[in-house]
XYZ file of C-alpha atoms in Angstrom:
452
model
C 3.044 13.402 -22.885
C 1.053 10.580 -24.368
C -2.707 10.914 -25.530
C -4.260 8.656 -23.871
C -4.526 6.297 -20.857
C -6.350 2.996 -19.758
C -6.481 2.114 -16.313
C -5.963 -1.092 -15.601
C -8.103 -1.208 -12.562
C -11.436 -0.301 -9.839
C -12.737 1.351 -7.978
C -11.470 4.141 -6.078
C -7.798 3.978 -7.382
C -9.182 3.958 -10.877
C -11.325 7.032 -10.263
C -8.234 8.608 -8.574
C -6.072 7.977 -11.778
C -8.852 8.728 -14.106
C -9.345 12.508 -12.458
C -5.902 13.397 -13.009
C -5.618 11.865 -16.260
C -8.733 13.953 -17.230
C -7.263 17.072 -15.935
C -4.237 16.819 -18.443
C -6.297 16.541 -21.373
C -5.607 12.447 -21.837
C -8.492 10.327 -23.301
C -9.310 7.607 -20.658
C -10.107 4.468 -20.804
C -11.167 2.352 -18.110
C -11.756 -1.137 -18.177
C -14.576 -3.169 -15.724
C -16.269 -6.717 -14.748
C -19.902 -6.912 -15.145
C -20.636 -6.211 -11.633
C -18.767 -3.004 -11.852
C -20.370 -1.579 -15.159
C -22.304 0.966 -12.429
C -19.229 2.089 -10.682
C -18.103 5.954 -10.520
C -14.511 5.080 -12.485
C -16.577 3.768 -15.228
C -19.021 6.783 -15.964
C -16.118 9.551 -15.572
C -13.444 7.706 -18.210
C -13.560 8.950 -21.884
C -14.249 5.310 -22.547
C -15.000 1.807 -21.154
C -14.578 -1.474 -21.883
C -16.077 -4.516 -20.705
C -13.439 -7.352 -19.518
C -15.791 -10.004 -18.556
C -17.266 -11.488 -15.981
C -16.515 -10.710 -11.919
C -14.065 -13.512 -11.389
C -10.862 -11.672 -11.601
C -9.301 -14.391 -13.532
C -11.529 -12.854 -15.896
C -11.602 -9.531 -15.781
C -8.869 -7.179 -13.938
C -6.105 -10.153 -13.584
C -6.645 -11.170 -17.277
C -3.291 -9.709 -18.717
C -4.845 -11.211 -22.125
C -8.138 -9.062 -21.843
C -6.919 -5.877 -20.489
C -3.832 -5.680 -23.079
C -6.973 -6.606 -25.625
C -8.751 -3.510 -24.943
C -6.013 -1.815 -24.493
C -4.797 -2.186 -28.071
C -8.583 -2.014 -29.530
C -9.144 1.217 -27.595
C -6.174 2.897 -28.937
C -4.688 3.462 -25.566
C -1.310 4.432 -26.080
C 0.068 3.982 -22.237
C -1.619 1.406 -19.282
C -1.420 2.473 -15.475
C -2.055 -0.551 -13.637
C -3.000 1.309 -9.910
C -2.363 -1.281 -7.120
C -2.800 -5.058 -7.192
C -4.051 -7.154 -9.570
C -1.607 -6.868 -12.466
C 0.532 -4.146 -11.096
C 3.533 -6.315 -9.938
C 3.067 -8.640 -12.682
C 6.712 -8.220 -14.398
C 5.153 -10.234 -17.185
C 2.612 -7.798 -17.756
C 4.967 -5.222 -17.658
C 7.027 -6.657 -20.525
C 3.768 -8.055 -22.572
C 2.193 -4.016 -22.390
C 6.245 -2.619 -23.436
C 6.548 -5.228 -26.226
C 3.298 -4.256 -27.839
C 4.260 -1.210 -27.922
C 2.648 0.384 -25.319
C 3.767 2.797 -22.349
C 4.090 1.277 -18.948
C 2.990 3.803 -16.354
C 5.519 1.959 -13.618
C 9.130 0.688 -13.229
C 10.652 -1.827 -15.645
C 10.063 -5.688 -15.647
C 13.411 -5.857 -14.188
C 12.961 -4.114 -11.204
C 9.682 -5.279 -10.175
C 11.188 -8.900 -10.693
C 13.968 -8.264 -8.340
C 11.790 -6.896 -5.763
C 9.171 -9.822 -5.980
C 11.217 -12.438 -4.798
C 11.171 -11.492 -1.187
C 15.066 -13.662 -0.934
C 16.189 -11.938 -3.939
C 15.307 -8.910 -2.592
C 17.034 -8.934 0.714
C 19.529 -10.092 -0.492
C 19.945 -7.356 -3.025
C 19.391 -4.985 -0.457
C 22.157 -6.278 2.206
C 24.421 -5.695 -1.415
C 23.678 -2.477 -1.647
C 23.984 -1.254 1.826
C 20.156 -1.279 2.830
C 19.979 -2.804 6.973
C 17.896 -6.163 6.474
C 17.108 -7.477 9.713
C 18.959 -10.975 10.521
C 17.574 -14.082 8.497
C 18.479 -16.633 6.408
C 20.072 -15.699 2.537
C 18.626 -18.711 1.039
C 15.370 -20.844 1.126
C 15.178 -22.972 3.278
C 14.753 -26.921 1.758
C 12.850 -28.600 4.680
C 11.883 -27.779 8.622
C 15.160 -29.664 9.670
C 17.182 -26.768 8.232
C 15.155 -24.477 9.065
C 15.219 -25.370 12.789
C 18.508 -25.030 12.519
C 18.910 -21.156 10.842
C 16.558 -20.516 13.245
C 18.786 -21.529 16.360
C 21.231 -19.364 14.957
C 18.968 -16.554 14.414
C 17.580 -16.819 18.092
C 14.000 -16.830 18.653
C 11.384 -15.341 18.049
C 11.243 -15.779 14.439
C 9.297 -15.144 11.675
C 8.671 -17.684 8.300
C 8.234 -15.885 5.317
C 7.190 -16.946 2.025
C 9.431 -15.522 -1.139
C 6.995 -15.113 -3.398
C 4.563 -12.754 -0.111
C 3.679 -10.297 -0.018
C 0.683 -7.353 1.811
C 0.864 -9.938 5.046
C -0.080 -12.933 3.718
C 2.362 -15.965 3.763
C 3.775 -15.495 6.518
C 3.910 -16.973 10.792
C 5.349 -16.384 13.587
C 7.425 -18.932 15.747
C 7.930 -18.077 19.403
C 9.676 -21.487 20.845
C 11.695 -24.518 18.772
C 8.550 -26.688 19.597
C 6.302 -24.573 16.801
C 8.920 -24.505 14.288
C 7.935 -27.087 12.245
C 4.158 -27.210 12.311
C 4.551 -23.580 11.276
C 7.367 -24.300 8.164
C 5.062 -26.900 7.072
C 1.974 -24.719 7.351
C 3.470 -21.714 5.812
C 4.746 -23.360 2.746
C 1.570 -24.961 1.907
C -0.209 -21.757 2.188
C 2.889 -20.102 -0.625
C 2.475 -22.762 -2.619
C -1.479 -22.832 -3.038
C -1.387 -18.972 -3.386
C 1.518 -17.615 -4.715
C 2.589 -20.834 -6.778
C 6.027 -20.922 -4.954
C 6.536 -22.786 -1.380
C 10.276 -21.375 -1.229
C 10.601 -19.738 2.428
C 12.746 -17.895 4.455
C 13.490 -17.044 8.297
C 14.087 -13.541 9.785
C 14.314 -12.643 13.038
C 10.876 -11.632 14.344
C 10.990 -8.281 16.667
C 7.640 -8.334 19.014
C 7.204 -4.615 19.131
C 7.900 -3.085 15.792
C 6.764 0.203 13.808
C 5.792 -0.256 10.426
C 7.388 3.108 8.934
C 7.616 3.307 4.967
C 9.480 5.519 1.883
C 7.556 7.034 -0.708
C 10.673 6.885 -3.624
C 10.276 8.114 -6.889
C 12.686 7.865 -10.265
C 12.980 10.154 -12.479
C 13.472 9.963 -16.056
C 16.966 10.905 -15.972
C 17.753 8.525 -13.599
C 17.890 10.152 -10.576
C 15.814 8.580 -7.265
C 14.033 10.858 -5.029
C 13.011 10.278 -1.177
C 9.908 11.969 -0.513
C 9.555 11.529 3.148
C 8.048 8.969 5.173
C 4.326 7.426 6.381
C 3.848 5.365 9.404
C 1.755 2.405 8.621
C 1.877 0.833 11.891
C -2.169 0.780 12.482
C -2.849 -2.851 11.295
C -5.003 -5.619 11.442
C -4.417 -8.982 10.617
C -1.119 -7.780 8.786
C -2.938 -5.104 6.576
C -2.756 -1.450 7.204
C -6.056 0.079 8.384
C -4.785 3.707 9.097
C -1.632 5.705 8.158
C 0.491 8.796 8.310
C 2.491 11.491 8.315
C 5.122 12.845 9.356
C 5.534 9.290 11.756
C 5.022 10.386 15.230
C 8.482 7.851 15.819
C 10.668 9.803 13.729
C 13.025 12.681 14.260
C 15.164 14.631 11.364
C 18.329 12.269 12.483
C 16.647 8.480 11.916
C 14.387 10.745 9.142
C 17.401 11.017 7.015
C 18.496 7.765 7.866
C 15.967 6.300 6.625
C 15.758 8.657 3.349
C 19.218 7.965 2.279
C 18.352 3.529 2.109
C 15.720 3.927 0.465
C 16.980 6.017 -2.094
C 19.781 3.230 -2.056
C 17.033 0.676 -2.526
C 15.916 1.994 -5.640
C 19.129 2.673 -7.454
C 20.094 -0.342 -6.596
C 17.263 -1.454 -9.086
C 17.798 1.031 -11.747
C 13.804 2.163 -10.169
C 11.726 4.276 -12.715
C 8.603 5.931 -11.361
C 6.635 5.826 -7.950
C 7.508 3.119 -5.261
C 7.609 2.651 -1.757
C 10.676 0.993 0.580
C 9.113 -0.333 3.672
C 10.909 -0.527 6.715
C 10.564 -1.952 10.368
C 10.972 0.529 13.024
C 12.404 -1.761 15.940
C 12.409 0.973 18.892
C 8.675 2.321 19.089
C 9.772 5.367 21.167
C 11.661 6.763 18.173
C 14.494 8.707 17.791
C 17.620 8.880 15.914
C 19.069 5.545 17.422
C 15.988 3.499 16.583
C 17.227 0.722 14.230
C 15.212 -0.191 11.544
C 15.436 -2.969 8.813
C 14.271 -3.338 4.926
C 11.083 -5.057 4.909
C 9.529 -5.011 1.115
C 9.748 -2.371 -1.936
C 6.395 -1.937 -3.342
C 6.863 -1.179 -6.908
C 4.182 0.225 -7.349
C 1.925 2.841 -6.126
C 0.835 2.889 -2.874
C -3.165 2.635 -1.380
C -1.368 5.359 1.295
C -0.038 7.607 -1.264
C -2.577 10.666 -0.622
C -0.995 11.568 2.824
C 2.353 12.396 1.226
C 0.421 14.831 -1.731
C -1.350 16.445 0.835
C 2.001 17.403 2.613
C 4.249 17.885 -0.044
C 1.199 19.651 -2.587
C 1.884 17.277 -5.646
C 0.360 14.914 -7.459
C 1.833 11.715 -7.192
C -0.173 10.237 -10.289
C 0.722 13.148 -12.426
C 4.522 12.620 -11.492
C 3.927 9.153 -12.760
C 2.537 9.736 -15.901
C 5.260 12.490 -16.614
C 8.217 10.418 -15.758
C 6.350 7.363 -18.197
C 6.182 9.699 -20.721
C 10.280 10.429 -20.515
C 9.586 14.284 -19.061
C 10.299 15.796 -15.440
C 8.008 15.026 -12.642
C 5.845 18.141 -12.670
C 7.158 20.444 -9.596
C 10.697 21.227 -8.416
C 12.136 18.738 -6.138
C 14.423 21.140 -4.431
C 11.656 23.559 -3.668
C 9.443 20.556 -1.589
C 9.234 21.009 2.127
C 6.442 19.022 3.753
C 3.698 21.294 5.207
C 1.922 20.200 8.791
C 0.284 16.666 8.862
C -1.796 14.090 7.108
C -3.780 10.907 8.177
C -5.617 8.710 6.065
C -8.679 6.539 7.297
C -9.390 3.321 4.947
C -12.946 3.168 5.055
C -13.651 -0.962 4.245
C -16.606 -2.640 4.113
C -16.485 -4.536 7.014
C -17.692 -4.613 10.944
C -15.760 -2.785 12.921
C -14.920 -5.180 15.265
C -13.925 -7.921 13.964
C -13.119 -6.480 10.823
C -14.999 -9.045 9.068
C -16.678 -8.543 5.323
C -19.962 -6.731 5.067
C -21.046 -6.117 1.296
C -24.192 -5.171 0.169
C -26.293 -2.090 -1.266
C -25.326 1.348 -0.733
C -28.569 3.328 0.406
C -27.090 6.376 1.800
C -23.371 7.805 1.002
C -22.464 11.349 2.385
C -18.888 12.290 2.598
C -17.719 14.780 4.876
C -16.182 18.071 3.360
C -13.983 21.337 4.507
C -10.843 22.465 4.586
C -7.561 20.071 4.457
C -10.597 17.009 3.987
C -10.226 14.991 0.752
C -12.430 11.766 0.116
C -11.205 9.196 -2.670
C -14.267 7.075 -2.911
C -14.939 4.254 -5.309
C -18.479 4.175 -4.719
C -21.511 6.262 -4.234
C -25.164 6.314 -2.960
C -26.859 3.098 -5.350
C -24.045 1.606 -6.123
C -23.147 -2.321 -4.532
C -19.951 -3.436 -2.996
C -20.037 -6.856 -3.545
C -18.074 -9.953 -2.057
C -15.772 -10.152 -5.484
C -13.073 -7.616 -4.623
C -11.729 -6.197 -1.445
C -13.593 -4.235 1.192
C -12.010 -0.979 0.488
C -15.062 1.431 -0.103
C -12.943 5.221 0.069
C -10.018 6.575 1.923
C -10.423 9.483 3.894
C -7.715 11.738 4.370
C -7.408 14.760 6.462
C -4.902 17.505 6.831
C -3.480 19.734 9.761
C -1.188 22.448 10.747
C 0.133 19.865 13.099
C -0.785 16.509 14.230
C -2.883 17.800 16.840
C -4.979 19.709 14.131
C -5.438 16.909 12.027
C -6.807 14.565 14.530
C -9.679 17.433 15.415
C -10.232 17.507 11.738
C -10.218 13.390 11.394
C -12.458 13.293 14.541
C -15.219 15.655 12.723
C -14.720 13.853 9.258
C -15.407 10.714 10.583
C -18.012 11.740 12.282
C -19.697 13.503 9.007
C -19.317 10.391 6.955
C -22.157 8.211 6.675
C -22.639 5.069 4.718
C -25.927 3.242 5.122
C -26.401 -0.291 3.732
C -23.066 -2.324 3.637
C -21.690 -2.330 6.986
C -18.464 -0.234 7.614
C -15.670 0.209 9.921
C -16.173 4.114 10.485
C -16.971 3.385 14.043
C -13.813 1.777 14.534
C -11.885 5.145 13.505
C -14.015 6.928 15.788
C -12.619 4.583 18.488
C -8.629 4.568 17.487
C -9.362 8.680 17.650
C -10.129 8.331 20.983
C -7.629 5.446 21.974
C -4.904 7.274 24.605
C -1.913 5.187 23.092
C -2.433 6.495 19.341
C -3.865 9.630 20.540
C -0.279 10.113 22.163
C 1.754 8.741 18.709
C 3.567 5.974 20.923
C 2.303 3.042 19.080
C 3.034 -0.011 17.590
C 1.791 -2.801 15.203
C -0.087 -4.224 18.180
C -1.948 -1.174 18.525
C -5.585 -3.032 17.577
C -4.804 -6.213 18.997
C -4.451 -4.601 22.194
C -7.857 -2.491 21.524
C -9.467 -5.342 20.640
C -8.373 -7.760 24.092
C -9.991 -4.832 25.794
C -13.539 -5.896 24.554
């Protein structure tokens, strides 16, 4: 194992990596914008370092400044959590070519997996199921009128370069179809710097069930079971777990056995996640489901499968960087009862829109099978710079039925006083009949929300 570690991110996924980088003895370093100089991740790293100012241009997507204080910290490895730089294949080869240890897969593999075409297509190769769509992107609306006549509507645009639900529309009638191309390709090429799109066939009522995936040093790819993400608003998840309520041990190994396909088809080093649509929201071994996006990276969900399983998903990483075995026996897992995570965001909980400000009060429920990753505490300011993500609660049960009781009292013992929050809105999906009963779908919130 390597000595030390900087973590190339905030908040609570750079507290998360910094605990169990502390617990194995590494020196930590964690890096920070100005506004963030107060922030938990900050005081419990061995070190900090000061990337600049809160634009993240700046600061945390600065490749320049965080392989700076990288090299005049002395950190001999970088773990770049989620976002910001941590699909950046350029990164990736900048932090490997000066020397360094990349705590992720290679440049290579997150490269073939960011080009949403590429991807697909690589998948279809290798025997994933990719849902029907075009191979190629698509040079103007005409032809894409056209692939999607053949596809049949409903359909969805995507952009190549997407990704976390953004770039993306929905086309329900011929009519839309080129308002939407137009609309969608503007959007990829402001954003992502790329308007290349594609067209898949859009399913209405669809499951959002993904693959936590993990290669080893020796090659090998492991599946280690399954979370439903299908609690979402606006395209991002709000609420996730696991086992999914939709999936039995037949369509369970199903969907094991592609996504360890997905990631040797890559050569994958290190934790990931295959994401899948779930077409048949009842479940059960004749469900279909088709390749969505691999992650490559890990996840914001990735608690809920440690709590099951009893690893640590971060120390696994860090291991398998580091060239040695993952840090428990893969043939001795079996996933114990059931785990849901609540992301606790700064925003109104109706809406869901942003709510920043000054953190008066913070007091995080506790007990058995209760774990709170928190980025902030009591004093400290979530500001409008970064996303709304303030902790993620996660609770576990015998059974599913336990671990809603549990979720139900944990929600109700957190309390955060000053920015608003969306707490009451888990208190309400606890409550709600149809995910109460684990028969839901993506539309879950949209249909919670016409209700009001």
């Amino acid at each position: 194992m390597f000595d030390s570690l900087l973590v190339a991110n905030r908040g609570e996924i750079a507290r998360r990596v910094i605990r169990t980088a502390n617990r194995l003895g590494l020196r930590t370093i964690a890096v920070h914008s100005d506004v963030d100089a107060d922030l938990p991740f900050v005081a419990e790293a061995s070190q900090a370092v000061l990337l600049g100012p809160a634009d993240v241009a700046a600061s945390y997507r600065s490749a320049d400044a965080v392989l700076k204080a990288a090299l005049a910290s002395g950190a001999a490895a970088i773990h770049p959590g989620y976002g910001f730089l941590s699909e950046n294949a350029a990164f990736a080869r900048a932090v490997t070519d000066a020397g360094l240890i990349w705590v992720g897969p290679s440049p290579a593999a997150i490269l073939a997996m960011g080009d949403k075409i590429a991807a697909r297509n690589a998948m279809q190769a290798a025997g994933v199921p990719v849902a029907p769509g075009t191979p190629d992107p698509l040079g103007d609306a005409v032809t894409a009128a056209a692939a999607a006549a053949e596809i049949g509507y409903p359909v969805m645009i995507k952009a190549s370069a997407g990704g976390g639900g953004m770039g993306m529309a929905v086309v329900e009638t011929p009519d839309r179809l080129a308002a939407e191309y137009e609309k969608v390709t503007a959007f990829a090429g402001r954003l992502f710097g790329d308007p290349a799109v594609f067209v898949e066939r859009y399913f209405p009522r669809v499951r959002h069930v993904e693959v936590q995936i993990l290669g080893l040093a020796d090659g090998r790819v492991l599946a280690l079971g399954e979370r439903d993400c299908s609690v979402q608003r606006r395209n991002q998840k709000v609420a996730e777990e696991t086992p999914s309520p939709a999936v039995d041990a037949g369509l369970r190994e199903r969907m094991l056995a592609a996504a360890r396909l997905a990631g040797e088809a890559v050569g994958y080093v290190g934790a990931g996640t295959v994401e899948f649509l779930l077409t048949d929201e009842s479940g059960g071994s004749g469900s279909q489901f088709f390749f969505l996006e691999m992650n490559t990276r890990l996840q914001v969900e990735h608690p809920i499968t440690e709590m099951v399983l009893g690893i640590d998903l971060v120390e696994a990483q860090l291991r398998v960087a580091a060239g040695e075995d993952p840090g428990f026996d893969e043939a001795a897992l079996r996933p114990r009862g059931h785990a849901i995570e609540f992301r606790v965001n700064a925003e109104d909980p109706v809406r869901f829109l942003p709510g920043p400000g000054h953190i008066t009060q913070w007091v995080e429920p506790a007990g058995d099978g209760v774990r709170v990753d928190a980025g902030y505490r009591a004093g400290n300011t979530v500001t409008p710079s970064y996303d709304s993500l303030m902790a993620k609660l996660v609770v576990h049960g015998d059974d599913r039925d336990d671990a809603l009781a549990r979720a139900r009292s944990a929600v109700a013992g957190f309390t955060v006083t000053g920015p608003k929050s969306n707490l009451a809105f888990h208190a309400e999906l606890l409550d709600n009949p149809e995910f109460v009963s684990g028969r839901y779908d993506t539309g879950l919130i949209g249909r919670m929300r016409a209700k009001k």
